[in-house]
Coordinates of C-alpha atoms in Angstrom, one line a residue:
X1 CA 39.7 -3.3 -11.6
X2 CA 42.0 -0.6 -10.3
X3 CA 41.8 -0.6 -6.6
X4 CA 41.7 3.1 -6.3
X5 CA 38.9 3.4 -8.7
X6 CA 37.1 0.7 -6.0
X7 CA 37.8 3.1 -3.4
X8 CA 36.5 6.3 -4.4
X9 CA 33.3 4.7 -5.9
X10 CA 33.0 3.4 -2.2
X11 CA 33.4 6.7 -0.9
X12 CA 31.2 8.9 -3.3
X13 CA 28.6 6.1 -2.1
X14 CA 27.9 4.7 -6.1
X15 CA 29.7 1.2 -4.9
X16 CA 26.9 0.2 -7.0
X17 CA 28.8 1.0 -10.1
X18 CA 31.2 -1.8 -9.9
X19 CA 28.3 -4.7 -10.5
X20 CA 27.9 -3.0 -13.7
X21 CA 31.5 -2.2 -14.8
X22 CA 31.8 -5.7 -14.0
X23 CA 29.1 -7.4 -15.7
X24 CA 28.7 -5.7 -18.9
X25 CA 30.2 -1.5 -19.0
X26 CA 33.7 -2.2 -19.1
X27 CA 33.4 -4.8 -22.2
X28 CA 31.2 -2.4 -24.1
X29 CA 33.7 0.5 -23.7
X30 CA 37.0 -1.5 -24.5
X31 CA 34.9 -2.8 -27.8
X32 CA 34.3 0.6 -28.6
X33 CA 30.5 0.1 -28.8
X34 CA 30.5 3.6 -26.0
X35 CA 32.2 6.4 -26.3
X36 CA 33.5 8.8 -23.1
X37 CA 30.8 10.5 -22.7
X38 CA 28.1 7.4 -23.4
X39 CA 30.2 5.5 -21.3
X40 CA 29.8 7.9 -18.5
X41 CA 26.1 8.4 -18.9
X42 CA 25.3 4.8 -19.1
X43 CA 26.7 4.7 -15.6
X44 CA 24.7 7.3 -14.1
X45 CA 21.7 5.5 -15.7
X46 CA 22.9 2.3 -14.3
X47 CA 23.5 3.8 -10.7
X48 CA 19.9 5.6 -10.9
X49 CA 18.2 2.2 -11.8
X50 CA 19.9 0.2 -9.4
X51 CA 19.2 2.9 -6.4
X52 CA 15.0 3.1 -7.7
X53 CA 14.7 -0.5 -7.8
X54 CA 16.6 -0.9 -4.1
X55 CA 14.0 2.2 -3.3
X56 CA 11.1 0.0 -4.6
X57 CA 11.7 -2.7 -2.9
X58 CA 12.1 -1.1 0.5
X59 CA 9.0 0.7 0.2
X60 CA 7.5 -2.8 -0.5
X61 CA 8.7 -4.1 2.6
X62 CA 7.2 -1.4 4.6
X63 CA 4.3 -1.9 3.2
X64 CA 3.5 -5.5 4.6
X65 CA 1.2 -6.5 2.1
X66 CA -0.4 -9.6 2.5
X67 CA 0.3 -10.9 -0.6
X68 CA 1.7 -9.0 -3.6
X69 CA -1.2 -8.7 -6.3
X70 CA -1.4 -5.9 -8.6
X71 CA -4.5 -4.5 -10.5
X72 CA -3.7 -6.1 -13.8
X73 CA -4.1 -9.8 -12.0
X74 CA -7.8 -9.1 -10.9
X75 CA -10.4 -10.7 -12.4
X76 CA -13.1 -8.4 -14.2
X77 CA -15.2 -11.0 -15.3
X78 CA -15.5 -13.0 -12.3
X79 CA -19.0 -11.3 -12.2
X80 CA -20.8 -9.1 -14.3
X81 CA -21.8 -7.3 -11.0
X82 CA -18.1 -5.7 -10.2
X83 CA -17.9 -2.4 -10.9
X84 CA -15.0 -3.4 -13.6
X85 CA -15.2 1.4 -14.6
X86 CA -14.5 2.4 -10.9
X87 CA -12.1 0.2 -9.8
X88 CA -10.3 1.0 -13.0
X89 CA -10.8 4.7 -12.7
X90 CA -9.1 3.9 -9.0
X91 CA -6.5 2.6 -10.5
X92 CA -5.5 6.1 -12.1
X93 CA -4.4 6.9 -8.7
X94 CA -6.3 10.7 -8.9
X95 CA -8.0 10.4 -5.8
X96 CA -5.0 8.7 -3.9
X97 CA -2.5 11.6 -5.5
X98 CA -5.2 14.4 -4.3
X99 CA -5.2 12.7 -0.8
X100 CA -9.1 11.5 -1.2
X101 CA -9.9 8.3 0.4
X102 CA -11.6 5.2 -0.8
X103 CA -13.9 2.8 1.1
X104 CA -14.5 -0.7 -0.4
X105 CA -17.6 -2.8 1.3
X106 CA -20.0 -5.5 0.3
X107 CA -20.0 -9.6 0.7
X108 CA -17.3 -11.6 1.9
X109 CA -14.6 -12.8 -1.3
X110 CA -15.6 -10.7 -3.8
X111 CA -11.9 -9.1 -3.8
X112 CA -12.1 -6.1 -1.6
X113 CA -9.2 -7.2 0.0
X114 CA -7.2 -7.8 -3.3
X115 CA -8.7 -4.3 -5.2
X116 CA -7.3 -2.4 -2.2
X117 CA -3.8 -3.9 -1.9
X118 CA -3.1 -3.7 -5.7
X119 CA -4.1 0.5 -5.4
X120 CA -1.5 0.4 -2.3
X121 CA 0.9 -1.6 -4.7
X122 CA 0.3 0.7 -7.4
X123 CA 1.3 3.6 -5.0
X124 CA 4.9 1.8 -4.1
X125 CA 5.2 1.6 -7.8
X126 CA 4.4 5.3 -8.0
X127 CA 6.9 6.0 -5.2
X128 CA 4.3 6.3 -2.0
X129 CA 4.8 5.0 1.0
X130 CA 1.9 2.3 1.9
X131 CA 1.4 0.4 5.4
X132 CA -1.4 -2.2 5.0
X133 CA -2.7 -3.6 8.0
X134 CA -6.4 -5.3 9.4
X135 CA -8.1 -2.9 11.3
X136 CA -7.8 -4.4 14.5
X137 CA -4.2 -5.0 14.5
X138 CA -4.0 -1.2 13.8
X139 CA -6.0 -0.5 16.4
X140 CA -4.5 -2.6 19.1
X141 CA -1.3 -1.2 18.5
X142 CA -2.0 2.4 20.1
X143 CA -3.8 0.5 23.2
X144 CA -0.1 -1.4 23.5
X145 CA 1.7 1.6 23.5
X146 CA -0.1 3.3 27.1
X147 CA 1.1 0.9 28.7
X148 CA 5.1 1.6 27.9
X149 CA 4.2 5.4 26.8
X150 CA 4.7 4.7 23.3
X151 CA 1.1 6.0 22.1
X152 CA 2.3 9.2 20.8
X153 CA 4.9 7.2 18.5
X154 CA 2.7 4.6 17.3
X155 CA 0.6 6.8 16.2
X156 CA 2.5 8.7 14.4
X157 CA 3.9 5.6 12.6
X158 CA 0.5 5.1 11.2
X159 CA 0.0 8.8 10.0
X160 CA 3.3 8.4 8.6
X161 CA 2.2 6.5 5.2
X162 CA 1.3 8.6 2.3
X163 CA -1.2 6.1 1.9
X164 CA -2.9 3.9 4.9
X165 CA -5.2 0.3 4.2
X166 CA -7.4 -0.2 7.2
X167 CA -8.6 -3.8 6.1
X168 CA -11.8 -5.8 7.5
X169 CA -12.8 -2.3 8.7
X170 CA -16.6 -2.9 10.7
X171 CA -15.7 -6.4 11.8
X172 CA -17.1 -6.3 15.9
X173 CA -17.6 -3.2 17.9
X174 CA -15.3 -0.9 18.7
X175 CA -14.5 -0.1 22.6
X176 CA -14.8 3.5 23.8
X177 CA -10.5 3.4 23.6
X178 CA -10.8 2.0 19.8
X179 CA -13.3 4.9 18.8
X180 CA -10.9 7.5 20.3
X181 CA -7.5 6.1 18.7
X182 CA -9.5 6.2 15.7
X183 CA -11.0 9.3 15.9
X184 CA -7.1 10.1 16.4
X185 CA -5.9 8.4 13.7
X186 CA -8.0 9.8 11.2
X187 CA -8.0 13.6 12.3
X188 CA -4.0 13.4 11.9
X189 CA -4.5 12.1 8.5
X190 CA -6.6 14.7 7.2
X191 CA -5.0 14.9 3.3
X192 CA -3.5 11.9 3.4
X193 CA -5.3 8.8 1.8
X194 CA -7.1 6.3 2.9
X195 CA -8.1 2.6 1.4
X196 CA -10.8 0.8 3.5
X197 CA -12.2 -2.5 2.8
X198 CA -15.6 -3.2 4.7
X199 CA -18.3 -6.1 4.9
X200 CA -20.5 -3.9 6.2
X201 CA -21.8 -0.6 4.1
X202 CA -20.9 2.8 5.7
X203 CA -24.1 3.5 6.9
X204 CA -24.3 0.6 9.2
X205 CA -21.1 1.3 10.8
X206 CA -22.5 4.1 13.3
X207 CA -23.7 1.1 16.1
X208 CA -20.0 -0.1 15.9
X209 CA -19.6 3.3 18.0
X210 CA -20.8 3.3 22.0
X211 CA -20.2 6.5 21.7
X212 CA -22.9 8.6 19.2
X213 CA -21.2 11.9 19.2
X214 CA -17.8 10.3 18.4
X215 CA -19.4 8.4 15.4
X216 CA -20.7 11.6 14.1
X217 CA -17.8 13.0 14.2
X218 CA -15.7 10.6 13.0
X219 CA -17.7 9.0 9.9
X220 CA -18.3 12.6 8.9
X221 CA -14.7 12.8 8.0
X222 CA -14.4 9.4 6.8
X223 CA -17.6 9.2 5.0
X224 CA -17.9 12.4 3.7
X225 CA -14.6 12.8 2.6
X226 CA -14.3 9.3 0.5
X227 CA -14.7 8.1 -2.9
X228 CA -17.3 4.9 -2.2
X229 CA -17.1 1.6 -4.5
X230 CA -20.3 -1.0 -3.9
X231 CA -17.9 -4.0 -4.7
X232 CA -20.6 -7.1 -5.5
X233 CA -21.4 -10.3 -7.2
X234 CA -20.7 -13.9 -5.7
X235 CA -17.1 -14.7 -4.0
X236 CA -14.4 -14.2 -6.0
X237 CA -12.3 -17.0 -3.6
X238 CA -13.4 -20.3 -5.6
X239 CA -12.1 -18.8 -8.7
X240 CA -8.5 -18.7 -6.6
X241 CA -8.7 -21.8 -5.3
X242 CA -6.6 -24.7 -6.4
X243 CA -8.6 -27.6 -8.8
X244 CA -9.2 -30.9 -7.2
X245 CA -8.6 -33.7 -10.2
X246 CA -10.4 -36.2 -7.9
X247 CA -13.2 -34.1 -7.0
X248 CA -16.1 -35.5 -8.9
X249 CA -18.9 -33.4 -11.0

């Protein structure tokens, strides 16, 4: 390939065009299966592909999923107790788009956990920026941060996402520093979604609070504010698990 040809595509930034003059473009256009114009469009489209899929994956690295699983993947039928309509309806991504929040609670391994990461990958897919996280790593990030006067920044990392998954959310109690970073956390995100994943149901999480008037405060906004999904039915974790051919019957 002409050297000069290298050199401007370098410098209008589209240095991505020469893995597909390369591979394919250049053989179609001396074959005469493009034309000028075709030849220059299929380029562009080339260029815009390559630069969404580089996008895609970035915003899938930020995200920090636990493990990429998507909505299509989950098991409906692993009990007739799911609520196969909502979670589908969820996956519309309505609420999410109109910055409502979500909150998924009941037993251990029925899936929350999965549900709420395949919404956040559906997001990426949609061009959101997701940050997935357990609710006490979020939480002890802020404490971190007083003592090298980061707080301010690592909070606003965590306001950042279009869409935030606080997972394992009601685990232990929160200390009176936990409740305020919250109460934080969530007043910065007002419009801005959020998925939650819970063992315990929303109206058992006001004793995780030492503080009454701060619970108040802040599960009114959470509560009352979110789209809630009773997620039930026995653990969804056997069905993942990997056959044992010696196990006996």
């Amino acid at each position: 390939m002409d050297t000069a040809l290298r050199e401007s595509l370098k410098s209008l930034r589209l240095s991505g065009m020469l893995e597909t003059l390369d591979a394919r473009r250049l053989a179609q256009a001396h074959g005469g299966e493009l034309g000028r114009l075709d030849f220059l469009q299929v380029l562009c489209q080339d260029e815009i592909t390559r630069r969404e899929t580089v996008a895609f994956q970035r915003r899938l690295a930020r995200a920090k999923f636990e493990h990429q699983v998507t909505l299509e993947e989950f098991d409906f039928t692993a009990s007739s107790k799911l609520p196969a309509a909502q979670i589908r309806d969820l996956g519309a991504l309505r609420r999410l788009h109109s910055g409502e929040s979500v909150i998924l609670f009941g037993p251990v391994g029925v899936g929350k956990t999965h549900v709420a990461q395949a919404l956040g990958h559906l997001a990426v897919r949609q061009g959101a920026h997701v940050r997935f996280a357990k609710t006490s790593r979020i939480l002890a990030d802020p404490a971190g941060g007083l003592a090298d006067r980061t707080w301010d920044k690592r909070i606003r990392e965590m306001v950042r996402p279009d869409v935030l998954i606080l997972d394992d959310f009601g685990m232990r109690q929160l200390s009176a520093a936990q409740a305020d970073d919250l109460y934080e956390l969530v007043s910065e995100r007002q419009g801005r979604s959020l998925i939650i994943t819970s063992n315990r149901a929303p109206s058992d999480w006001y004793p995780l609070f030492l503080n009454p008037v701060v619970a108040e405060s802040l599960l009114d906004r959470l509560i009352n504010t979110s789209h809630q999904v009773i997620m039930n039915g026995p653990s969804y974790r056997p069905n993942k698990r990997p056959k044992n051919p010696t196990a006996k019957p």
